[in-house]
Coordinates of C-alpha atoms and ligand atoms in Angstrom, one line a residue:
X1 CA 27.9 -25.7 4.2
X2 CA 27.2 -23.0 1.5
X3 CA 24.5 -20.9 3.6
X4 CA 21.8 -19.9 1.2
X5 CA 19.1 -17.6 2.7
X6 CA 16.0 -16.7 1.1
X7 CA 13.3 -13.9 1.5
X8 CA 10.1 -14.5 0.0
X9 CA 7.0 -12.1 -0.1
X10 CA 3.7 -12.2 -1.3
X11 CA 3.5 -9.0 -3.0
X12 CA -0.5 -8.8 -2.0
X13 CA -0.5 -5.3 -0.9
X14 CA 0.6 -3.1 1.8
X15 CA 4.2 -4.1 3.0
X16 CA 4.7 -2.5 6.8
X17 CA 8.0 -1.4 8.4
X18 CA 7.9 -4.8 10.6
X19 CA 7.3 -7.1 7.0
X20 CA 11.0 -6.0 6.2
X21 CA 12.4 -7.6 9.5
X22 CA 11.5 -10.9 7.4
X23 CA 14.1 -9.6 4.8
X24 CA 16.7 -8.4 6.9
X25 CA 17.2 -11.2 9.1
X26 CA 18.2 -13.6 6.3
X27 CA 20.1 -11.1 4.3
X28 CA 22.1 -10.5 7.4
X29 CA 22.3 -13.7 8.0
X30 CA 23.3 -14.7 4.3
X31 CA 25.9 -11.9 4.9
X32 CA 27.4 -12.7 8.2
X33 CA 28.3 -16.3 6.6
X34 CA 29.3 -15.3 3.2
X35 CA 26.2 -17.1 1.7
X36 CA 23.6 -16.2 -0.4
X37 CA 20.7 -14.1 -0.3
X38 CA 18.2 -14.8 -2.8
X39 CA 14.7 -12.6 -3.4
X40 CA 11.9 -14.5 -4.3
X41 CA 8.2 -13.3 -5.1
X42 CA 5.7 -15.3 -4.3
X43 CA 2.9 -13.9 -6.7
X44 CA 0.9 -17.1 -7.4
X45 CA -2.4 -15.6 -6.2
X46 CA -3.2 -13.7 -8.7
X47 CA -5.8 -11.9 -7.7
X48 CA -4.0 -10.4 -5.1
X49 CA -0.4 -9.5 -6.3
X50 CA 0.7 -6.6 -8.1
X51 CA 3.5 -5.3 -9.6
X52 CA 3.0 -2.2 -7.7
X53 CA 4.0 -4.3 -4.3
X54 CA 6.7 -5.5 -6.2
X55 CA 8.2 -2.6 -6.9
X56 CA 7.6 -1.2 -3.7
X57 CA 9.4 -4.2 -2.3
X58 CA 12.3 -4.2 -4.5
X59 CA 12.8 -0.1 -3.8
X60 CA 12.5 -0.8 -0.2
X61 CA 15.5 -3.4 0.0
X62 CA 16.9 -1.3 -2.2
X63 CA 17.4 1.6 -0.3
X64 CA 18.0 0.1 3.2
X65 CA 20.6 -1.4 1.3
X66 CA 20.0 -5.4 1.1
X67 CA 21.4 -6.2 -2.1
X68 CA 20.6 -9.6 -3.7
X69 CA 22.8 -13.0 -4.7
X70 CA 19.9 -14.5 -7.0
X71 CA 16.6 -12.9 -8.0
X72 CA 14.0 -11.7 -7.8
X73 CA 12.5 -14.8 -9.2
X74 CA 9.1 -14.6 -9.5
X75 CA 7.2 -18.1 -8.6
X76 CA 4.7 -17.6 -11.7
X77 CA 7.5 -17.8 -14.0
X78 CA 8.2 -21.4 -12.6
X79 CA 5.0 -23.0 -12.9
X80 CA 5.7 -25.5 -15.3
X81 CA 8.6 -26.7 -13.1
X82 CA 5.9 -27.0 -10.3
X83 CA 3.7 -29.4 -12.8
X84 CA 6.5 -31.3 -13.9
X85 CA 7.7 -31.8 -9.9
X86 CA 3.1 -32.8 -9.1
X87 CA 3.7 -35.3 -12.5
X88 CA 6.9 -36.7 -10.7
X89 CA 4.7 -37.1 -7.3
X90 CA 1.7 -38.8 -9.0
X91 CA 4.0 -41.3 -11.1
X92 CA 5.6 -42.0 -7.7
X93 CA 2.6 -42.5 -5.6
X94 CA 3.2 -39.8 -3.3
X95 CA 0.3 -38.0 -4.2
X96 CA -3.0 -38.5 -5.9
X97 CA -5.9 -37.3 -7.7
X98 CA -8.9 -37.0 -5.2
X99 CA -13.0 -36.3 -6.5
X100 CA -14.2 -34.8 -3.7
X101 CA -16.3 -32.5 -4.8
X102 CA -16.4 -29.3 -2.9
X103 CA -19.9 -30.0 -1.8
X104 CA -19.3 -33.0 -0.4
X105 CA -16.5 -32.1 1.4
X106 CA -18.5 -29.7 3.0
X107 CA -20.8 -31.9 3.9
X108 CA -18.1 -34.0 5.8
X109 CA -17.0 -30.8 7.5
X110 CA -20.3 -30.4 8.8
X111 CA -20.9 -34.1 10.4
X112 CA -17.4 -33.6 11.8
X113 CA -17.9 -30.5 13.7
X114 CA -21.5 -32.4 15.3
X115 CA -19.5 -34.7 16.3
X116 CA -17.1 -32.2 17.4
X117 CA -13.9 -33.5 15.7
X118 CA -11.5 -31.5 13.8
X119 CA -12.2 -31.2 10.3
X120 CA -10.1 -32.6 7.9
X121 CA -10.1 -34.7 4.7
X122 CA -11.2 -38.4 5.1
X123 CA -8.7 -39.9 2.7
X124 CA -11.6 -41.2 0.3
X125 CA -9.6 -41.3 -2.8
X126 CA -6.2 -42.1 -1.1
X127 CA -5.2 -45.5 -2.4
X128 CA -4.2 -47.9 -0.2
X129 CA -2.9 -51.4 -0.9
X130 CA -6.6 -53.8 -1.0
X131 CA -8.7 -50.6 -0.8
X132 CA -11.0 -50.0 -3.5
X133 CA -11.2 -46.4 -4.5
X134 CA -14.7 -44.9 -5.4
X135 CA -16.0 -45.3 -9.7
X136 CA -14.0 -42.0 -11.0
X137 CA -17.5 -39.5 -11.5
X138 CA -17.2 -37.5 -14.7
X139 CA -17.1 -34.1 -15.3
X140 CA -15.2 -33.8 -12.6
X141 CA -11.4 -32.4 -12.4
X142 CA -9.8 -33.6 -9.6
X143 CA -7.6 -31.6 -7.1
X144 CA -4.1 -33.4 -6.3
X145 CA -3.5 -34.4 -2.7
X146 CA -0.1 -35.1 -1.2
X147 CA -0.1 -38.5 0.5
X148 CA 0.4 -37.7 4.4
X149 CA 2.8 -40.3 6.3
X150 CA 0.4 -41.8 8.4
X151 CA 1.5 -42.0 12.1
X152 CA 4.1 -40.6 13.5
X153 CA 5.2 -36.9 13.4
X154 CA 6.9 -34.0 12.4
X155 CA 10.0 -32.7 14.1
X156 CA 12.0 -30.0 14.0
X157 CA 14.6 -27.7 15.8
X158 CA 13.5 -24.2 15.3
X159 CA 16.3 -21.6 15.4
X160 CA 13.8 -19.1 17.5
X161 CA 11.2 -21.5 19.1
X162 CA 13.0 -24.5 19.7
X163 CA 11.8 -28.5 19.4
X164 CA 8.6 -28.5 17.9
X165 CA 6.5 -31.7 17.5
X166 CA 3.4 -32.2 15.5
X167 CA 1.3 -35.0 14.8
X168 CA 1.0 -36.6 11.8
X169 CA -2.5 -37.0 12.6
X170 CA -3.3 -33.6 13.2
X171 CA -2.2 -33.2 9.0
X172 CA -4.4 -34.5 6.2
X173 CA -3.8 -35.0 2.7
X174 CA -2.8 -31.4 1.8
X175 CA -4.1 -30.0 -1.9
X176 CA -1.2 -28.9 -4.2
X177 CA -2.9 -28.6 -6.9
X178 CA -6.1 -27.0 -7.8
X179 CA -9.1 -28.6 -10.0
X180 CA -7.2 -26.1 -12.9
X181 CA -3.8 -27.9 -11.9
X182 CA -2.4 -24.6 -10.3
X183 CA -0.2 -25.5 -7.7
X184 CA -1.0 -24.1 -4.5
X185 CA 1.2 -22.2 -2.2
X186 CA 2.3 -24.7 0.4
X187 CA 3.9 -26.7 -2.6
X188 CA 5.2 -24.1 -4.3
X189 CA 7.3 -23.4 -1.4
X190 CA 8.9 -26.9 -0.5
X191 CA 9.7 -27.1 -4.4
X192 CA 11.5 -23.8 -4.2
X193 CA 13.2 -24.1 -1.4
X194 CA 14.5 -27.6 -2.6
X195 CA 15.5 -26.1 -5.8
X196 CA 16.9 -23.0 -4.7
X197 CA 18.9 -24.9 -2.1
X198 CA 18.1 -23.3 0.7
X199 CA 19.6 -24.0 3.9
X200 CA 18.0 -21.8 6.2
X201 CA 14.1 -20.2 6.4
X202 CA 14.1 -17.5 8.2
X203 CA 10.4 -16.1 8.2
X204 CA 7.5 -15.0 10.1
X205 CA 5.8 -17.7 12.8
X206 CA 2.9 -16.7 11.2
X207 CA 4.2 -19.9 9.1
X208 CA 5.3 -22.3 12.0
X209 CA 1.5 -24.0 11.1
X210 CA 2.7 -24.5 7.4
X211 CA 6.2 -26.0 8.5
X212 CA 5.1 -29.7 9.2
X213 CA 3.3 -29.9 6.1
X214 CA 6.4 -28.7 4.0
X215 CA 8.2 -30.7 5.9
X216 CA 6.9 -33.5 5.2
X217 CA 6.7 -33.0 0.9
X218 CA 10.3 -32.3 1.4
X219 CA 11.3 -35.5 2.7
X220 CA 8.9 -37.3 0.5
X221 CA 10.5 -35.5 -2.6
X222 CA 13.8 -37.0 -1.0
X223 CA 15.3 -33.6 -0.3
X224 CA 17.2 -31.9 2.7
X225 CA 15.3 -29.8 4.8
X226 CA 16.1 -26.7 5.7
X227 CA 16.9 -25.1 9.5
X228 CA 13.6 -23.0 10.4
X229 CA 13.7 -20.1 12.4
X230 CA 10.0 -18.4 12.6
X231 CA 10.6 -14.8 14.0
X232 CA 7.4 -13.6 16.7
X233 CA 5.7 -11.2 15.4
X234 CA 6.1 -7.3 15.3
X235 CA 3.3 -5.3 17.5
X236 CA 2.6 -1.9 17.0
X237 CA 3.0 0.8 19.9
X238 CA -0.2 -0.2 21.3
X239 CA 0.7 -4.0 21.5
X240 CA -1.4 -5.1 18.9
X241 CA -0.4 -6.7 15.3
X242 CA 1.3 -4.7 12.9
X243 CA -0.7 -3.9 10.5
X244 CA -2.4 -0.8 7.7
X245 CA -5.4 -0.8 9.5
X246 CA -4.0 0.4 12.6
X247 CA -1.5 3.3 11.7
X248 CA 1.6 1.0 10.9
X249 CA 4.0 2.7 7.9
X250 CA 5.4 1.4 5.2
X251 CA 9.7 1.6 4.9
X252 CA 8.7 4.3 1.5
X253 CA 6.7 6.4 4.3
X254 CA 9.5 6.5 6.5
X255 CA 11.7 7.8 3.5
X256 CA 9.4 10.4 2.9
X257 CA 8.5 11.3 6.0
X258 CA 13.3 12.3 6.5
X259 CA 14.0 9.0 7.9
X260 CA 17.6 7.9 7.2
X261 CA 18.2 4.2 5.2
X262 CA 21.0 3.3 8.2
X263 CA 18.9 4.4 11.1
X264 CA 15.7 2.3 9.8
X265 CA 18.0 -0.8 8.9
X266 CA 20.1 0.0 12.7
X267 CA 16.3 0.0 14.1
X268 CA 15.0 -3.4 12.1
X269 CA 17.3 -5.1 13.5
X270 CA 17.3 -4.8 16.9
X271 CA 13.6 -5.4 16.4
X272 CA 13.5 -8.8 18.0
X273 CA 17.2 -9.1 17.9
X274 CA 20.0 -7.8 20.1
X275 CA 23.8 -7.8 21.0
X276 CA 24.5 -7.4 24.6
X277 CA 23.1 -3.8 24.9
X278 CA 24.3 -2.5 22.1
X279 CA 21.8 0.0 20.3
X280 CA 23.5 1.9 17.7
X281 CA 26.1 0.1 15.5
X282 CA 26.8 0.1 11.7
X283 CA 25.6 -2.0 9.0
X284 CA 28.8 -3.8 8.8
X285 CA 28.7 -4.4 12.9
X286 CA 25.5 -5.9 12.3
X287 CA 26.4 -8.6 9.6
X288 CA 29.3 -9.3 11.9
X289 CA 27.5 -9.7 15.4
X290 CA 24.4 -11.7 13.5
X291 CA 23.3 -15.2 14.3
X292 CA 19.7 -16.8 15.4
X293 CA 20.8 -17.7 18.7
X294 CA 20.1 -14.3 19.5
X295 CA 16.9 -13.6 17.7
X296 CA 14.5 -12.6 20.7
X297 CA 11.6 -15.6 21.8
X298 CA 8.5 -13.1 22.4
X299 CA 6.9 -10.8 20.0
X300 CA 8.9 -7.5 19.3
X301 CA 7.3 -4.1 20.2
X302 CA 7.3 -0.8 17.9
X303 CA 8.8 2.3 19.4
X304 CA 8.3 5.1 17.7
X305 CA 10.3 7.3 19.8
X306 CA 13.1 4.8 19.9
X307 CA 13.4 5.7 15.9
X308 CA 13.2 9.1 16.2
X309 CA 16.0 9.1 18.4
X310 CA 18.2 6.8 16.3
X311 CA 17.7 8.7 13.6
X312 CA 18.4 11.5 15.4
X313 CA 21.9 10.0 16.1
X314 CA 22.6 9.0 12.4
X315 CA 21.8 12.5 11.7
X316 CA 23.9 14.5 13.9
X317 CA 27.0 12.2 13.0
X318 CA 26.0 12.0 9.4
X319 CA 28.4 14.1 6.8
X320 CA 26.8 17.4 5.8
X321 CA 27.3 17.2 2.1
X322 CA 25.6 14.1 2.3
X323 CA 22.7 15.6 4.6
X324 CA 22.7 18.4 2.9
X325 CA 21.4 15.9 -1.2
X326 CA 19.3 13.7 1.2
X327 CA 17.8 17.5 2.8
X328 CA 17.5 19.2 -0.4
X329 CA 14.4 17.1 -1.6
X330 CA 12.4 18.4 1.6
X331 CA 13.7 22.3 1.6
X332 CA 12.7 22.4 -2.5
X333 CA 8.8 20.9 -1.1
X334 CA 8.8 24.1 1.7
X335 CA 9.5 26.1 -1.0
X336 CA 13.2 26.7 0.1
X337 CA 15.3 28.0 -2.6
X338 CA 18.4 26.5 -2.0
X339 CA 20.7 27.6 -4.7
X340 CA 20.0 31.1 -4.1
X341 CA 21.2 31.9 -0.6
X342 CA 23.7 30.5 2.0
X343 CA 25.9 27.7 0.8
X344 CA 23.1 24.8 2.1
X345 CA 26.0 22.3 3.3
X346 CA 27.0 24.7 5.5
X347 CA 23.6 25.8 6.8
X348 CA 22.3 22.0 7.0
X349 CA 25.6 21.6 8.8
X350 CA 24.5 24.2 11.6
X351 CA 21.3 22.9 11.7
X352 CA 21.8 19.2 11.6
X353 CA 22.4 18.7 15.8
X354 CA 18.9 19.5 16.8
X355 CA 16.9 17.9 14.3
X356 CA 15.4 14.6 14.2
X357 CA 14.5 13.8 10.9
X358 CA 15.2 15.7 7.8
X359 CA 12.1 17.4 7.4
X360 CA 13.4 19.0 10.7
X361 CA 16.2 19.9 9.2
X362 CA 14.4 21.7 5.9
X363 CA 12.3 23.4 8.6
X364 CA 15.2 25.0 10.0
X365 CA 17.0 26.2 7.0
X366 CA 14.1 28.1 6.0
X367 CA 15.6 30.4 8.6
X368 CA 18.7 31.6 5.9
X369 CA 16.4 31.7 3.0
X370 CA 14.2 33.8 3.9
X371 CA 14.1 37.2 2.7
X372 CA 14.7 39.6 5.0
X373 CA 12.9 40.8 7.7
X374 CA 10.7 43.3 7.8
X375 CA 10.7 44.7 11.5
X376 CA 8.3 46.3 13.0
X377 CA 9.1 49.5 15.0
X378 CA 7.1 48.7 18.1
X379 CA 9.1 45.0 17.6
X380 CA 12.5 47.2 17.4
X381 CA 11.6 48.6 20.3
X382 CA 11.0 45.9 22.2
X383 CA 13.6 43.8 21.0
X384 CA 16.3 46.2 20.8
X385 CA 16.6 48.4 24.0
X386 CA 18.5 51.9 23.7
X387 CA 21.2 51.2 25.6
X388 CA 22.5 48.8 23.0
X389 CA 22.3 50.6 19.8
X390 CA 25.9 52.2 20.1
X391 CA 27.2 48.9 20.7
X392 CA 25.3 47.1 17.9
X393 CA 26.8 50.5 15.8
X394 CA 30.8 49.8 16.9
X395 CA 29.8 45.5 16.4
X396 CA 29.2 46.8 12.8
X397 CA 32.0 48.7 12.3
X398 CA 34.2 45.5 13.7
X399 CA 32.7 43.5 11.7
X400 CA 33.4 45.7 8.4
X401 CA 36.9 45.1 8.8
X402 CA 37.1 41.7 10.5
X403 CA 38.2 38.4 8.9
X404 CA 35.3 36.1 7.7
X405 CA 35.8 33.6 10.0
X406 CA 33.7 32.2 13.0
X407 CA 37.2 32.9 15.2
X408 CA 37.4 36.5 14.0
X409 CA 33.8 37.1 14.4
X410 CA 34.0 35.2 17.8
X411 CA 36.7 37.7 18.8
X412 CA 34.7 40.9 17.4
X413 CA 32.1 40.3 19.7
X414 CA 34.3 39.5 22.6
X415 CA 35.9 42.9 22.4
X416 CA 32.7 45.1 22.2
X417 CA 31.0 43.0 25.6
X418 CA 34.7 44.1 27.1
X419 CA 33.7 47.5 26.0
X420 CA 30.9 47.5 27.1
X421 CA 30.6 45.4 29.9
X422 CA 28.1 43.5 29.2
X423 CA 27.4 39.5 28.9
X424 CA 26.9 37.9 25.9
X425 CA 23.3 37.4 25.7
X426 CA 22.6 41.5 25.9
X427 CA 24.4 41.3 22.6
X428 CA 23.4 38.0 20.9
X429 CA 19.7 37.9 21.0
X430 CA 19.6 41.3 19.5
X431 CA 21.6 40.8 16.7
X432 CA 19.7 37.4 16.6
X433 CA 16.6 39.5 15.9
X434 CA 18.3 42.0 13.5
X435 CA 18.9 39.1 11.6
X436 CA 15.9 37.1 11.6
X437 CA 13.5 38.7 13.1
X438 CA 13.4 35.5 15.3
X439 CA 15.9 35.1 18.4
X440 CA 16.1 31.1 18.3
X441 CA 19.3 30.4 16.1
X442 CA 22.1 28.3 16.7
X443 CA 25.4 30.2 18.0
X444 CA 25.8 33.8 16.5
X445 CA 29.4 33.6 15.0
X446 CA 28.6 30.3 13.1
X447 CA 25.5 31.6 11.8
X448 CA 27.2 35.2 11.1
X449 CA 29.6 32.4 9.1
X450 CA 26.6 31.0 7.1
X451 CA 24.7 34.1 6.7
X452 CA 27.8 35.8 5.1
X453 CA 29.2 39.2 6.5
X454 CA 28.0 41.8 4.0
X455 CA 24.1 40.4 4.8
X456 CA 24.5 40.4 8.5
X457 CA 26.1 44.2 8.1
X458 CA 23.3 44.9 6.1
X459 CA 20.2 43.4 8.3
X460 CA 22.2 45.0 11.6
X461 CA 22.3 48.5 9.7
X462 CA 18.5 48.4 9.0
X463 CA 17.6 48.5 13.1
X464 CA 20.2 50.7 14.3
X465 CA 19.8 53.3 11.2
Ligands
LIG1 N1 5.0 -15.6 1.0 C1 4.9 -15.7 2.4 C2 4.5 -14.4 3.0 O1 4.6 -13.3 2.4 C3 6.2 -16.1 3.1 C4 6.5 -17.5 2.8 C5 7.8 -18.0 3.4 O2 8.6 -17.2 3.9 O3 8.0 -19.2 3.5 O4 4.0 -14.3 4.1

């Protein structure tokens, strides 16, 4: 079987973090089988839809890197085929025009919650052999109903949830098309997934309600259907729904606030999803470990903290030069002039292992590009004790002749806390604060490496002068 896997949002506003998992899962899955992975936008309501959440979509997959077979195909570019597919139904009997008007279906509604049973259509225009259908009123355009088997029921095997079982009773004759012979969502999605032959839904079980009823147009339209798997639903930190209104982000947030593409994708997909306990693995480990069997059965949580650290670990294991173009961005918004100072690979380089996202890292190359300090004496003082000037004077003078290596310089200070006899902090932290007026760097011969030689003399010679 060809798999062909399909993701298919409704771009009707904000798109969160946990909306992506929806996209993910079948692109992984399309991936892992050597399928297809088709993008489809599902923009029939036009009042809602944008291009806006279209775009932010597309740039989302984009940059966590789920590239698309077929698409995006947008579903009001297809109408027509939807009107042709309700002509096809109507001609066939499987579906019908029905009067109601809204009015009195209202009306129903109301005499069926008296006598408290569900409400539903009555099947008042559904023609039945012998039954004589109401006189056709005018001026009225009639909706299209699908005609719902009668008896029996719906079954399928969902990937996530298992056998499911619904009524046929507990369906009535679903609308597909409106009064203005607009299909209506439900429809537009069997017809889609039958003509974009797709083999497996993998979506939100905010759907699992809609499932039966597609279901069943499907097999009337004679087609195949498709293996479900509805994936619980995403809750914030809290345990509530993901959602805007309470604090959840979008995947163009988490870019701009120095997330990296790998550690949000590496994070998505353990999301309601795991293999064995394995928490950080690559892209490529991920299309080769996925399959539904082990999607997870409850509702996945948020962990904010869990991110941060994993995009901690992509950071600290990330290439520099690459850090370095993704950091750039963020330094250039602190007002960080990066071409005019230390070579920034090098400094991001240095600065890289502590930092947790790369605003982090901006934040701590502000250190090298900074002008530099102005001490105060009463600071000198305080900082600097006595004792150590004439060992600060002869690290100077070492350093004047010494190689420009973190080895060399490693060694230069070696030799004066032999002179001296003294341990390596008496030294460090204050040529830390010659520097940088700041004794929280990372080790002194790599920075003395970054900072360059001729600066470091210079700073040094300003506090022992
Ligand atoms: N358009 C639907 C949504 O955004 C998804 C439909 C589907 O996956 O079948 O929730």
């Amino acid at each position: 079987m060809h798999i062909r896997t399909r993701f298919a949002p409704s771009p009707t506003g904000f798109i969160h973090l946990g909306n992506l998992r929806s996209a993910l899962y079948p692109w992984a899955f399309a991936r892992h089988n050597k399928g297809a992975f088709i993008l489809r936008i599902e923009d029939t309501d036009l009042e809602r839809s944008s291009q806006e959440a279209v775009d932010v979509i597309i740039e989302s997959m984009a940059w966590l890197g789920l590239d698309l077979d077929e698409g995006p195909i947008y579903q009001m570019q297809r109408i027509d085929r939807y009107r042709e597919v309700i002509k096809q139904m109507l001609e066939a009997g499987l579906a019908y025009p029905c009067y109601m008007s809204e009015e009195e279906l209202n009306r129903l509604r109301d005499v069926q919650m008296v006598n408290k049973e569900k409400p539903r259509y009555n099947g008042l225009w559904r023609p039945e052999e012998g039954k004589a259908l109401p006189p056709i009123p005018q001026g009225i355009l009639p909706v299209i109903r699908f005609k719902n088997p009668i008896g029996g029921s719906v079954t399928w095997d969902d990937a996530v949830k298992g056998q499911i079982e619904i009524s046929n009773d507990e369906l009535d004759d679903l609308v597909i098309a409106r009064p203005d012979g607009t299909p209506t969502y439900n429809f537009c999605v069997v017809v889609d997934d039958l003509d974009m032959k797709i083999t497996h839904v993998i979506r939100g079980d905010d759907h699992v309600n809609n499932t039966p009823r597609q279901i069943n147009i499907m097999k009337a339209l004679g087609g195949i259907t498709p293996i479900y798997a509805h994936l619980p639903t995403v809750l914030n930190d809290a345990g509530e729904k993901m959602s805007k209104r309470n604090g959840a982000m979008s995947v163009r947030d988490y870019q701009k606030a120095g997330f990296l593409p790998e550690a949000i994708l590496n994070y998505l997909a353990r999301l309601g999803w795991s293999h064995g306990d394995a928490e950080v693995f690559t892209k490529e480990q991920f299309i080769q470990w996925f399959d539904l069997e082990s999607l997870g059965r409850s509702p996945a949580q948020h962990n904010p903290e869990k991110l941060l650290w994993l995009n901690h670990q992509y950071i600290q294991h990330s290439d520099a030069i690459r850090l370095a173009e993704l950091t750039k961005p963020f330094a250039h918004e602190l007002g960080i002039d990066t071409e005019n100072g230390p070579d920034f690979v090098q400094v991001v380089g240095l600065m890289k292992d502590r930092a947790n996202t790369l605003i982090e890292i901006a934040e701590a190359t502000k250190l090298f590009y900074l002008p530099a300090p102005n001490h105060l004496p009463e600071k000198i003082a305080e900082n600097i004790p006595e004792a150590i000037v004439p060992a600060l004077k002869d690290l100077i003078k070492i350093l004047g002749n010494t190689e420009a290596t973190k080895e060399a310089y490693s060694a230069a200070f070696k030799q004066i806390l032999t002179q001296y006899q003294i341990k390596m902090p008496a030294l460090a932290m204050p040529v830390r604060y010659a520097l940088f007026a700041s004794t929280q760097t990372p080790a002194i011969d790599s920075v003395l490496v970054v900072l360059g030689k001729d600066e470091a003399i210079k700073r040094l010679s300003k506090v022992v002068s």
